[in-house]
GROMACS .gro file of C-alpha atoms in nm:
model
  384
    1MET     CA    1  -0.792   2.626   4.057
    2ARG     CA    2  -1.051   2.885   3.962
    3LEU     CA    3  -1.232   3.055   4.248
    4ARG     CA    4  -1.572   2.944   4.117
    5THR     CA    5  -1.454   2.582   4.086
    6LYS     CA    6  -1.300   2.591   4.431
    7ALA     CA    7  -1.619   2.728   4.582
    8THR     CA    8  -1.821   2.454   4.414
    9CYS     CA    9  -1.590   2.190   4.561
   10CYS     CA   10  -1.624   2.346   4.906
   11LYS     CA   11  -2.001   2.344   4.888
   12PHE     CA   12  -1.993   1.976   4.779
   13PHE     CA   13  -1.760   1.891   5.068
   14PHE     CA   14  -1.984   2.055   5.329
   15ARG     CA   15  -2.302   1.908   5.186
   16GLU     CA   16  -2.168   1.552   5.176
   17SER     CA   17  -2.021   1.590   5.525
   18LEU     CA   18  -2.362   1.683   5.665
   19ILE     CA   19  -2.541   1.400   5.484
   20ASN     CA   20  -2.281   1.135   5.563
   21PRO     CA   21  -2.067   1.194   5.876
   22GLY     CA   22  -1.824   0.929   5.753
   23PHE     CA   23  -1.763   1.118   5.429
   24GLN     CA   24  -1.475   1.325   5.564
   25THR     CA   25  -1.289   1.017   5.684
   26LEU     CA   26  -1.358   0.825   5.363
   27TYR     CA   27  -1.276   1.122   5.137
   28LEU     CA   28  -0.953   1.214   5.310
   29ALA     CA   29  -0.851   0.875   5.448
   30GLY     CA   30  -0.486   0.861   5.542
   31MET     CA   31  -0.430   1.227   5.450
   32ASN     CA   32  -0.528   1.399   5.776
   33LEU     CA   33  -0.587   1.719   5.577
   34TRP     CA   34  -0.952   1.786   5.640
   35PRO     CA   35  -0.894   2.070   5.896
   36ILE     CA   36  -0.681   2.252   5.637
   37LEU     CA   37  -0.940   2.195   5.364
   38LEU     CA   38  -1.215   2.309   5.601
   39LEU     CA   39  -1.030   2.636   5.673
   40SER     CA   40  -0.959   2.687   5.304
   41CYS     CA   41  -1.325   2.637   5.221
   42LEU     CA   42  -1.434   2.884   5.485
   43ILE     CA   43  -1.191   3.147   5.355
   44THR     CA   44  -1.304   3.089   4.996
   45LEU     CA   45  -1.672   3.118   5.081
   46VAL     CA   46  -1.616   3.435   5.283
   47ASN     CA   47  -1.407   3.589   5.005
   48ASN     CA   48  -1.676   3.502   4.752
   49ARG     CA   49  -1.937   3.671   4.968
   50VAL     CA   50  -1.723   3.983   5.017
   51GLU     CA   51  -1.636   4.004   4.647
   52ALA     CA   52  -2.000   3.975   4.550
   53GLN     CA   53  -2.079   4.276   4.768
   54SER     CA   54  -1.772   4.484   4.675
   55HIS     CA   55  -1.893   4.663   4.367
   56ASP     CA   56  -1.964   5.021   4.277
   57PRO     CA   57  -2.198   5.055   3.975
   58ILE     CA   58  -2.036   5.378   3.855
   59ALA     CA   59  -1.689   5.227   3.882
   60ASP     CA   60  -1.806   4.913   3.701
   61ARG     CA   61  -1.925   5.127   3.410
   62MET     CA   62  -1.594   5.307   3.404
   63LEU     CA   63  -1.425   4.971   3.352
   64VAL     CA   64  -1.650   4.911   3.053
   65TYR     CA   65  -1.562   5.245   2.890
   66GLN     CA   66  -1.186   5.230   2.953
   67ARG     CA   67  -0.991   5.198   2.630
   68SER     CA   68  -0.717   4.940   2.582
   69ILE     CA   69  -0.457   5.217   2.583
   70GLY     CA   70  -0.564   5.309   2.936
   71GLY     CA   71  -0.756   5.636   2.896
   72TRP     CA   72  -1.125   5.718   2.861
   73PRO     CA   73  -1.326   5.891   2.586
   74LYS     CA   74  -1.543   6.197   2.642
   75PHE     CA   75  -1.792   6.109   2.369
   76LEU     CA   76  -1.910   5.799   2.189
   77TYR     CA   77  -2.055   5.830   1.841
   78ASP     CA   78  -2.376   5.669   1.722
   79LYS     CA   79  -2.449   5.529   1.374
   80ASP     CA   80  -2.531   5.882   1.256
   81HIS     CA   81  -2.190   6.005   1.378
   82LYS     CA   82  -2.355   6.212   1.648
   83GLY     CA   83  -2.148   6.251   1.961
   84VAL     CA   84  -2.311   6.124   2.280
   85LYS     CA   85  -2.140   6.233   2.600
   86VAL     CA   86  -2.034   5.949   2.827
   87ASP     CA   87  -2.272   5.933   3.125
   88TYR     CA   88  -2.172   5.695   3.403
   89SER     CA   89  -2.502   5.745   3.585
   90LYS     CA   90  -2.680   5.572   3.296
   91ALA     CA   91  -2.722   5.196   3.337
   92LEU     CA   92  -2.596   4.979   3.051
   93SER     CA   93  -2.763   4.670   2.911
   94ASP     CA   94  -2.544   4.367   2.849
   95GLU     CA   95  -2.563   4.438   2.476
   96GLU     CA   96  -2.456   4.802   2.522
   97ALA     CA   97  -2.168   4.706   2.750
   98ASP     CA   98  -2.048   4.440   2.505
   99ALA     CA   99  -2.058   4.689   2.217
  100ILE     CA  100  -1.850   4.942   2.412
  101ARG     CA  101  -1.595   4.679   2.512
  102ALA     CA  102  -1.573   4.559   2.152
  103ASP     CA  103  -1.462   4.910   2.053
  104SER     CA  104  -1.189   4.929   2.318
  105LEU     CA  105  -0.917   4.978   2.055
  106ALA     CA  106  -1.072   5.308   1.941
  107SER     CA  107  -0.826   5.601   1.950
  108ASP     CA  108  -1.065   5.842   2.123
  109ALA     CA  109  -0.915   5.847   2.474
  110THR     CA  110  -0.853   6.203   2.591
  111TYR     CA  111  -0.746   6.430   2.877
  112ASP     CA  112  -1.008   6.691   2.778
  113ASN     CA  113  -1.273   6.822   3.019
  114HIS     CA  114  -1.150   6.608   3.311
  115SER     CA  115  -1.166   6.289   3.105
  116THR     CA  116  -0.929   6.021   3.238
  117SER     CA  117  -0.837   6.227   3.548
  118ARG     CA  118  -1.199   6.209   3.666
  119GLU     CA  119  -1.214   5.832   3.619
  120ILE     CA  120  -0.879   5.772   3.789
  121ARG     CA  121  -0.982   5.965   4.098
  122TYR     CA  122  -1.322   5.799   4.119
  123LEU     CA  123  -1.178   5.449   4.077
  124ILE     CA  124  -0.917   5.506   4.348
  125GLN     CA  125  -1.190   5.615   4.588
  126ALA     CA  126  -1.407   5.318   4.486
  127TYR     CA  127  -1.114   5.084   4.553
  128LYS     CA  128  -1.062   5.228   4.900
  129THR     CA  129  -1.433   5.193   4.971
  130THR     CA  130  -1.488   4.843   4.831
  131GLY     CA  131  -1.145   4.680   4.825
  132ASN     CA  132  -1.212   4.571   4.467
  133LYS     CA  133  -0.868   4.545   4.307
  134LYS     CA  134  -1.012   4.572   3.957
  135TYR     CA  135  -1.071   4.940   4.027
  136LEU     CA  136  -0.714   4.992   4.146
  137ARG     CA  137  -0.570   4.814   3.841
  138ALA     CA  138  -0.784   5.023   3.607
  139ALA     CA  139  -0.675   5.345   3.780
  140GLU     CA  140  -0.308   5.247   3.755
  141LYS     CA  141  -0.357   5.172   3.386
  142GLY     CA  142  -0.505   5.520   3.349
  143ILE     CA  143  -0.203   5.671   3.526
  144ARG     CA  144   0.030   5.494   3.285
  145TYR     CA  145  -0.180   5.639   3.003
  146ILE     CA  146  -0.107   5.984   3.144
  147LEU     CA  147   0.264   5.909   3.171
  148ASN     CA  148   0.282   5.766   2.819
  149GLY     CA  149   0.099   6.063   2.667
  150GLN     CA  150   0.347   6.326   2.788
  151TYR     CA  151   0.555   6.475   2.506
  152LYS     CA  152   0.917   6.368   2.544
  153THR     CA  153   1.038   6.677   2.358
  154ASN     CA  154   0.874   6.949   2.566
  155GLY     CA  155   0.707   6.796   2.874
  156GLY     CA  156   0.353   6.898   2.778
  157TRP     CA  157   0.042   6.694   2.695
  158PRO     CA  158  -0.181   6.695   2.387
  159GLN     CA  159  -0.559   6.698   2.410
  160PHE     CA  160  -0.582   6.339   2.284
  161TYR     CA  161  -0.344   6.047   2.304
  162PRO     CA  162  -0.272   5.890   2.059
  163VAL     CA  163  -0.204   6.236   1.917
  164ARG     CA  164  -0.450   6.374   1.663
  165LYS     CA  165  -0.366   6.614   1.383
  166GLY     CA  166  -0.449   6.982   1.411
  167TYR     CA  167  -0.501   7.186   1.726
  168PRO     CA  168  -0.556   6.878   1.952
  169SER     CA  169  -0.185   6.807   1.907
  170HIS     CA  170  -0.085   7.137   2.073
  171ILE     CA  171   0.035   7.151   2.432
  172THR     CA  172  -0.310   7.175   2.588
  173TYR     CA  173  -0.381   7.385   2.895
  174ASN     CA  174  -0.739   7.432   2.772
  175ASP     CA  175  -1.002   7.311   3.022
  176ASP     CA  176  -0.712   7.228   3.258
  177ALA     CA  177  -0.621   6.914   3.060
  178MET     CA  178  -0.248   6.929   3.131
  179VAL     CA  179  -0.289   7.059   3.486
  180ASN     CA  180  -0.535   6.780   3.575
  181ASN     CA  181  -0.271   6.527   3.467
  182LEU     CA  182  -0.002   6.701   3.670
  183GLU     CA  183  -0.223   6.724   3.978
  184ILE     CA  184  -0.271   6.346   3.975
  185LEU     CA  185   0.100   6.282   3.929
  186GLN     CA  186   0.185   6.528   4.207
  187ASP     CA  187  -0.059   6.349   4.437
  188ILE     CA  188   0.118   6.022   4.361
  189VAL     CA  189   0.453   6.179   4.450
  190ASP     CA  190   0.313   6.334   4.769
  191LYS     CA  191   0.093   6.032   4.853
  192THR     CA  192  -0.207   6.259   4.896
  193LYS     CA  193  -0.575   6.244   4.795
  194ASN     CA  194  -0.587   5.862   4.822
  195MET     CA  195  -0.284   5.808   4.597
  196GLU     CA  196  -0.090   5.630   4.870
  197VAL     CA  197  -0.247   5.305   4.744
  198ILE     CA  198  -0.087   5.336   4.399
  199ASP     CA  199   0.190   5.097   4.295
  200SER     CA  200   0.513   5.242   4.437
  201SER     CA  201   0.691   5.185   4.104
  202LEU     CA  202   0.488   5.475   3.964
  203ILE     CA  203   0.624   5.730   4.212
  204ALA     CA  204   0.961   5.793   4.048
  205LEU     CA  205   0.803   5.803   3.702
  206SER     CA  206   0.546   6.054   3.826
  207LYS     CA  207   0.814   6.271   3.984
  208LYS     CA  208   1.008   6.283   3.658
  209ALA     CA  209   0.693   6.369   3.463
  210VAL     CA  210   0.603   6.647   3.708
  211ASP     CA  211   0.951   6.799   3.680
  212ARG     CA  212   0.929   6.799   3.302
  213GLY     CA  213   0.578   6.940   3.313
  214VAL     CA  214   0.688   7.228   3.538
  215GLN     CA  215   0.970   7.311   3.298
  216CYS     CA  216   0.720   7.315   3.011
  217ILE     CA  217   0.500   7.558   3.205
  218LEU     CA  218   0.793   7.790   3.274
  219LEU     CA  219   0.899   7.788   2.910
  220THR     CA  220   0.550   7.859   2.777
  221GLN     CA  221   0.466   8.154   3.003
  222VAL     CA  222   0.409   8.443   2.763
  223LYS     CA  223   0.640   8.744   2.770
  224VAL     CA  224   0.512   9.082   2.652
  225ASP     CA  225   0.769   9.361   2.617
  226GLY     CA  226   1.013   9.153   2.819
  227LYS     CA  227   0.769   9.095   3.106
  228LEU     CA  228   0.618   8.760   3.205
  229THR     CA  229   0.237   8.750   3.200
  230ALA     CA  230   0.012   8.443   3.176
  231TRP     CA  231  -0.046   8.143   2.948
  232CYS     CA  232  -0.246   8.064   2.637
  233ALA     CA  233  -0.495   7.777   2.624
  234GLN     CA  234  -0.274   7.604   2.365
  235HIS     CA  235   0.095   7.628   2.278
  236ASP     CA  236   0.284   7.501   1.977
  237THR     CA  237   0.480   7.183   2.047
  238THR     CA  238   0.791   7.306   1.865
  239THR     CA  239   0.811   7.682   1.918
  240LEU     CA  240   0.615   7.678   2.248
  241ARG     CA  241   0.443   7.997   2.133
  242PRO     CA  242   0.068   8.060   2.178
  243ALA     CA  243  -0.137   7.871   1.919
  244ASN     CA  244  -0.489   7.887   1.775
  245ALA     CA  245  -0.751   7.621   1.839
  246ARG     CA  246  -1.115   7.646   1.727
  247ALA     CA  247  -1.231   7.961   1.547
  248PHE     CA  248  -1.364   8.108   1.871
  249GLU     CA  249  -1.046   8.010   2.059
  250PRO     CA  250  -0.762   8.208   1.899
  251ALA     CA  251  -0.424   8.253   2.064
  252ALA     CA  252  -0.470   8.480   2.366
  253LEU     CA  253  -0.373   8.524   2.728
  254ASN     CA  254  -0.619   8.307   2.916
  255SER     CA  255  -0.725   8.389   3.272
  256SER     CA  256  -0.913   8.066   3.344
  257GLU     CA  257  -0.644   7.816   3.250
  258SER     CA  258  -0.368   8.041   3.388
  259ALA     CA  259  -0.535   8.033   3.730
  260GLY     CA  260  -0.522   7.653   3.730
  261ILE     CA  261  -0.156   7.658   3.625
  262VAL     CA  262  -0.056   7.896   3.905
  263ARG     CA  263  -0.250   7.695   4.161
  264PHE     CA  264  -0.053   7.385   4.058
  265LEU     CA  265   0.282   7.568   4.060
  266MET     CA  266   0.217   7.677   4.418
  267ARG     CA  267   0.225   7.310   4.522
  268GLN     CA  268   0.595   7.280   4.438
  269GLN     CA  269   0.820   7.254   4.741
  270ASN     CA  270   1.126   7.478   4.773
  271PRO     CA  271   1.043   7.679   4.459
  272SER     CA  272   1.336   7.792   4.247
  273PRO     CA  273   1.386   8.163   4.168
  274LYS     CA  274   1.240   8.099   3.819
  275LEU     CA  275   0.932   7.937   3.969
  276VAL     CA  276   0.886   8.221   4.214
  277GLN     CA  277   0.915   8.471   3.930
  278ALA     CA  278   0.661   8.280   3.721
  279ILE     CA  279   0.405   8.278   4.001
  280THR     CA  280   0.452   8.639   4.114
  281SER     CA  281   0.444   8.764   3.753
  282ALA     CA  282   0.123   8.578   3.679
  283MET     CA  283  -0.036   8.710   3.997
  284GLU     CA  284   0.058   9.064   3.897
  285TRP     CA  285  -0.105   9.002   3.558
  286PHE     CA  286  -0.424   8.881   3.729
  287GLU     CA  287  -0.430   9.195   3.940
  288ASN     CA  288  -0.384   9.420   3.640
  289SER     CA  289  -0.645   9.235   3.430
  290ARG     CA  290  -0.938   9.245   3.672
  291ILE     CA  291  -1.264   9.404   3.561
  292GLU     CA  292  -1.452   9.583   3.837
  293GLY     CA  293  -1.815   9.683   3.857
  294TYR     CA  294  -1.974   9.413   3.643
  295GLN     CA  295  -2.110   9.060   3.667
  296PHE     CA  296  -2.178   8.821   3.377
  297GLU     CA  297  -2.523   8.681   3.439
  298THR     CA  298  -2.814   8.500   3.282
  299VAL     CA  299  -3.115   8.729   3.240
  300THR     CA  300  -3.465   8.622   3.144
  301GLY     CA  301  -3.766   8.791   2.987
  302ALA     CA  302  -3.982   8.809   2.677
  303SER     CA  303  -3.753   9.069   2.519
  304TYR     CA  304  -3.463   8.821   2.493
  305GLN     CA  305  -3.411   8.555   2.230
  306ASN     CA  306  -3.545   8.226   2.366
  307GLU     CA  307  -3.650   8.441   2.664
  308LYS     CA  308  -3.301   8.440   2.816
  309ASP     CA  309  -2.950   8.565   2.748
  310ARG     CA  310  -2.606   8.607   2.902
  311VAL     CA  311  -2.513   8.973   2.953
  312LEU     CA  312  -2.289   9.202   3.154
  313VAL     CA  313  -2.480   9.351   3.447
  314ALA     CA  314  -2.358   9.646   3.653
  315ASP     CA  315  -2.261   9.545   4.007
  316ALA     CA  316  -2.053   9.785   4.213
  317HIS     CA  317  -1.914   9.503   4.432
  318ALA     CA  318  -1.829   9.253   4.157
  319VAL     CA  319  -1.487   9.164   4.017
  320ILE     CA  320  -1.451   8.940   3.713
  321TRP     CA  321  -1.199   8.848   3.446
  322ALA     CA  322  -1.251   8.796   3.074
  323ARG     CA  323  -1.157   8.452   2.941
  324PHE     CA  324  -0.936   8.596   2.662
  325TYR     CA  325  -0.702   8.896   2.649
  326GLU     CA  326  -0.511   9.028   2.350
  327ILE     CA  327  -0.146   8.934   2.391
  328GLU     CA  328  -0.012   9.269   2.268
  329THR     CA  329  -0.259   9.507   2.437
  330ASN     CA  330  -0.413   9.298   2.719
  331ALA     CA  331  -0.758   9.411   2.603
  332PRO     CA  332  -1.045   9.160   2.653
  333PHE     CA  333  -1.199   9.023   2.334
  334PHE     CA  334  -1.473   8.782   2.225
  335THR     CA  335  -1.494   8.564   1.916
  336GLY     CA  336  -1.782   8.382   1.753
  337ARG     CA  337  -1.766   8.090   1.515
  338ASP     CA  338  -1.665   8.329   1.237
  339GLY     CA  339  -1.329   8.382   1.407
  340ILE     CA  340  -1.361   8.761   1.411
  341LYS     CA  341  -1.249   8.930   1.733
  342ARG     CA  342  -1.494   9.171   1.890
  343LYS     CA  343  -1.466   9.407   2.187
  344SER     CA  344  -1.803   9.321   2.343
  345VAL     CA  345  -1.958   8.985   2.424
  346SER     CA  346  -2.291   9.122   2.301
  347ASP     CA  347  -2.146   9.145   1.950
  348ILE     CA  348  -2.101   8.769   1.900
  349GLU     CA  349  -2.380   8.534   1.801
  350TYR     CA  350  -2.636   8.418   2.056
  351GLU     CA  351  -2.526   8.053   2.048
  352ARG     CA  352  -2.164   8.130   2.135
  353ARG     CA  353  -2.255   8.404   2.380
  354ASN     CA  354  -2.458   8.154   2.578
  355GLY     CA  355  -2.244   7.848   2.513
  356TYR     CA  356  -1.904   7.951   2.647
  357ALA     CA  357  -1.751   8.082   2.971
  358TRP     CA  358  -1.651   8.432   2.856
  359TYR     CA  359  -1.615   8.578   3.204
  360GLY     CA  360  -1.542   8.430   3.544
  361SER     CA  361  -1.384   8.481   3.885
  362TRP     CA  362  -1.116   8.214   3.836
  363PRO     CA  363  -0.817   8.400   3.993
  364GLN     CA  364  -1.013   8.551   4.283
  365LYS     CA  365  -0.929   8.288   4.546
  366LEU     CA  366  -0.565   8.295   4.439
  367LEU     CA  367  -0.546   8.669   4.500
  368ASP     CA  368  -0.748   8.672   4.820
  369LYS     CA  369  -0.616   8.364   4.997
  370ASP     CA  370  -0.376   8.126   4.820
  371PHE     CA  371  -0.112   8.379   4.710
  372PRO     CA  372  -0.071   8.545   5.052
  373ILE     CA  373  -0.042   8.203   5.219
  374TRP     CA  374   0.211   8.086   4.958
  375LYS     CA  375   0.424   8.401   4.999
  376ALA     CA  376   0.430   8.364   5.376
  377ALA     CA  377   0.515   7.993   5.361
  378ASN     CA  378   0.801   8.053   5.119
  379LYS     CA  379   0.916   8.383   5.275
  380ILE     CA  380   0.857   8.571   4.952
  381ILE     CA  381   0.906   8.946   4.985
  382ASP     CA  382   0.694   9.162   4.756
  383ARG     CA  383   0.940   9.412   4.607
  384ARG     CA  384   0.692   9.594   4.384
   0.00000   0.00000   0.00000
């Protein structure tokens, strides 16, 4: 019996019982079941009331946007083929929600820019807050989307699944796509960050995926002159070598994504000698690649294009890292949409200079805090 139908019957039963005290006896004559029916009705009405209150508007919109394959898109495209970023804070009309659901078979689900991992984490929290099992089921479907998208041949993840042609098919560390997936799977294995509520059948699958992902990370760490360094934002699925993406994202040692990779590797219990070597080598590369005495800041004033710009500013106390380093020389470089490498960020066009994270402090916390704690916990002796 449907919940709505059952509730209607319960309401009818109570109403008739109040109007006609003999109704219960007449309605259930010879059955002696009215106490059971009364209890059932009370439970149904209470459940209906709780369910009506157990909604999170953001989570509800996430259910609308979820694709049939289990993941979520980053953009939707309008009739003019203009990409509109998904915004869960924006209310949807019934017509808009229906149109999005009608396109649920679209192959635009992605792991890029926290897509899918963001929704899974939010839905799990919403489930724990509201008890609404729809949120849990949607999150578990998203987790299966992560598991299904892992390459069987190398243990990495593409940017999109189903896989798209071109650079999105590469093993994608860019914007932490692969690491965000692995962090969720590791949380399932460890039953941390609310993942203890996930279906237990997903634990073994997640453990296997994590193990394969770690092996992929170890195999893709770039060696220069026989020495392990860091990782590229993308790696070829066959050769595992650094690979190009967009024109302004050529193959290079990448400090931002490498910091996220090392942070994830440090979560592994009882690290093998290879894992220890990978982490310590990457940390040595971070140390050797730091840029002291400058900060990358937004400056304003009438002398700048559009009255603002992003420039290097002298700061005796600052330490930063460039986003990209030449693999052969470890020299920082910057690339505009023309694909030409330049030594200074000021030499690329204004739009790219202001539209990309060319410098940052991504490895700083690793060097200052996380790495010393990890070494102490694992009794790692620095033999440098």
